């Protein structure tokens, strides 16, 4: 029997758009696109890539903590980046800082725009809780 555990930040967008932040099905956790929101759901750091990525990863850490998972259990990351050529170095630096020696698979897509004015990054993840840290 498959067990399912859903996680939400309890921000308005979850009900407005009809989605969950993460859902665990057995050993895999699929995480919706995380972005630079505070705990009340307010968008932060318009047009500041480094600050948005830092807040995005902080929000993702809340999900990891909920499931008792670690960064070393992340198996896949997809990043959506506005102005990819301009922000490529910041993507690399942010990933190296966040993941350390762990190397999940990663896809980076350059996009024209994201949900909020000034939003320049969003990232989603897949976590395998069977992996050992």
Coordinates of C-alpha atoms in Angstrom, one line a residue:
X1 CA 0.0 0.0 0.0
X2 CA 1.3 3.4 -0.9
X3 CA 1.4 6.1 1.8
X4 CA 1.1 9.7 0.8
X5 CA 2.1 12.7 2.9
X6 CA 1.4 16.3 1.6
X7 CA 3.3 19.4 2.8
X8 CA 2.2 23.0 2.3
X9 CA 3.7 26.3 3.4
X10 CA 0.1 27.6 4.0
X11 CA 0.5 30.5 1.6
X12 CA -2.4 31.9 -0.4
X13 CA -1.0 30.7 -3.8
X14 CA -1.5 27.1 -2.7
X15 CA -5.3 27.5 -2.6
X16 CA -5.4 30.1 -5.4
X17 CA -3.6 27.8 -7.8
X18 CA -4.7 24.5 -6.4
X19 CA -1.4 22.8 -5.6
X20 CA 0.8 21.4 -2.8
X21 CA 4.4 22.3 -2.1
X22 CA 5.4 18.7 -1.8
X23 CA 4.0 15.2 -1.9
X24 CA 5.6 12.1 -0.6
X25 CA 4.7 8.8 -2.2
X26 CA 6.5 5.9 -0.5
X27 CA 10.3 6.8 -0.7
X28 CA 10.0 9.7 -3.2
X29 CA 9.2 13.3 -2.5
X30 CA 8.2 15.5 -5.4
X31 CA 8.6 19.2 -4.6
X32 CA 6.7 21.9 -6.5
X33 CA 8.6 25.0 -7.8
X34 CA 10.0 26.9 -4.8
X35 CA 10.6 30.6 -5.0
X36 CA 11.4 33.6 -2.9
X37 CA 8.3 33.8 -0.7
X38 CA 8.3 34.7 3.0
X39 CA 6.2 32.6 5.4
X40 CA 3.1 34.8 4.7
X41 CA 3.4 34.2 1.0
X42 CA 4.8 37.6 0.1
X43 CA 7.2 37.7 -2.8
X44 CA 10.7 38.9 -1.8
X45 CA 13.8 40.3 -3.5
X46 CA 12.5 41.4 -6.9
X47 CA 15.2 41.3 -9.6
X48 CA 17.9 40.1 -7.1
X49 CA 18.9 36.7 -8.3
X50 CA 21.3 35.8 -5.4
X51 CA 18.8 36.8 -2.7
X52 CA 15.9 35.0 -4.4
X53 CA 17.9 31.8 -4.8
X54 CA 18.9 32.0 -1.1
X55 CA 15.3 32.4 0.0
X56 CA 14.2 29.7 -2.4
X57 CA 16.6 27.2 -0.9
X58 CA 15.6 28.3 2.7
X59 CA 12.0 27.5 1.7
X60 CA 13.1 24.1 0.4
X61 CA 14.9 23.4 3.6
X62 CA 11.6 23.7 5.4
X63 CA 10.3 20.9 3.2
X64 CA 13.4 18.8 3.9
X65 CA 13.0 19.3 7.6
X66 CA 9.3 18.3 7.5
X67 CA 10.2 15.0 5.9
X68 CA 13.3 14.4 7.9
X69 CA 15.3 14.4 4.7
X70 CA 18.8 15.9 3.9
X71 CA 20.2 17.7 0.9
X72 CA 22.2 14.5 0.1
X73 CA 18.9 12.8 -0.6
X74 CA 18.0 15.2 -3.4
X75 CA 18.3 13.2 -6.7
X76 CA 17.0 15.8 -9.2
X77 CA 16.7 19.6 -9.5
X78 CA 15.1 21.7 -12.2
X79 CA 15.8 25.4 -12.2
X80 CA 13.9 28.0 -14.2
X81 CA 15.9 31.1 -14.7
X82 CA 15.0 34.5 -16.3
X83 CA 18.0 35.9 -18.2
X84 CA 20.0 32.7 -17.9
X85 CA 23.1 34.0 -19.6
X86 CA 23.3 36.9 -17.2
X87 CA 22.6 34.7 -14.2
X88 CA 24.6 31.5 -15.1
X89 CA 27.4 32.3 -12.7
X90 CA 25.1 33.0 -9.8
X91 CA 23.3 29.7 -10.6
X92 CA 26.6 27.8 -10.3
X93 CA 27.7 29.6 -7.2
X94 CA 24.3 29.1 -5.5
X95 CA 24.3 25.4 -6.3
X96 CA 27.8 24.8 -5.1
X97 CA 27.1 26.6 -1.9
X98 CA 23.8 24.8 -1.3
X99 CA 24.8 21.3 -2.3
X100 CA 28.4 21.2 -1.2
X101 CA 30.0 17.9 -2.4
X102 CA 26.6 16.4 -3.3
X103 CA 25.8 16.3 -7.0
X104 CA 22.1 15.7 -7.9
X105 CA 21.1 15.7 -11.5
X106 CA 20.2 19.2 -12.6
X107 CA 18.4 20.8 -15.5
X108 CA 18.5 24.6 -16.0
X109 CA 16.0 26.2 -18.3
X110 CA 16.1 29.8 -19.5
X111 CA 12.6 31.3 -19.4
X112 CA 11.1 34.6 -20.5
X113 CA 9.2 35.2 -17.3
X114 CA 7.9 33.6 -14.1
X115 CA 4.8 34.2 -11.9
X116 CA 5.7 37.5 -10.1
X117 CA 7.1 40.7 -11.5
X118 CA 10.8 40.7 -10.8
X119 CA 10.9 36.9 -10.1
X120 CA 14.1 35.5 -11.7
X121 CA 14.3 32.0 -10.4
X122 CA 12.2 29.0 -9.4
X123 CA 13.4 25.5 -8.7
X124 CA 11.7 22.1 -8.2
X125 CA 13.2 18.9 -6.7
X126 CA 12.8 15.1 -6.4
X127 CA 14.1 13.5 -3.1
X128 CA 14.7 9.8 -2.5
X129 CA 14.4 9.1 1.2
X130 CA 16.1 5.7 0.8
X131 CA 19.4 7.3 -0.1
X132 CA 21.8 7.5 2.9
X133 CA 23.4 10.8 3.7

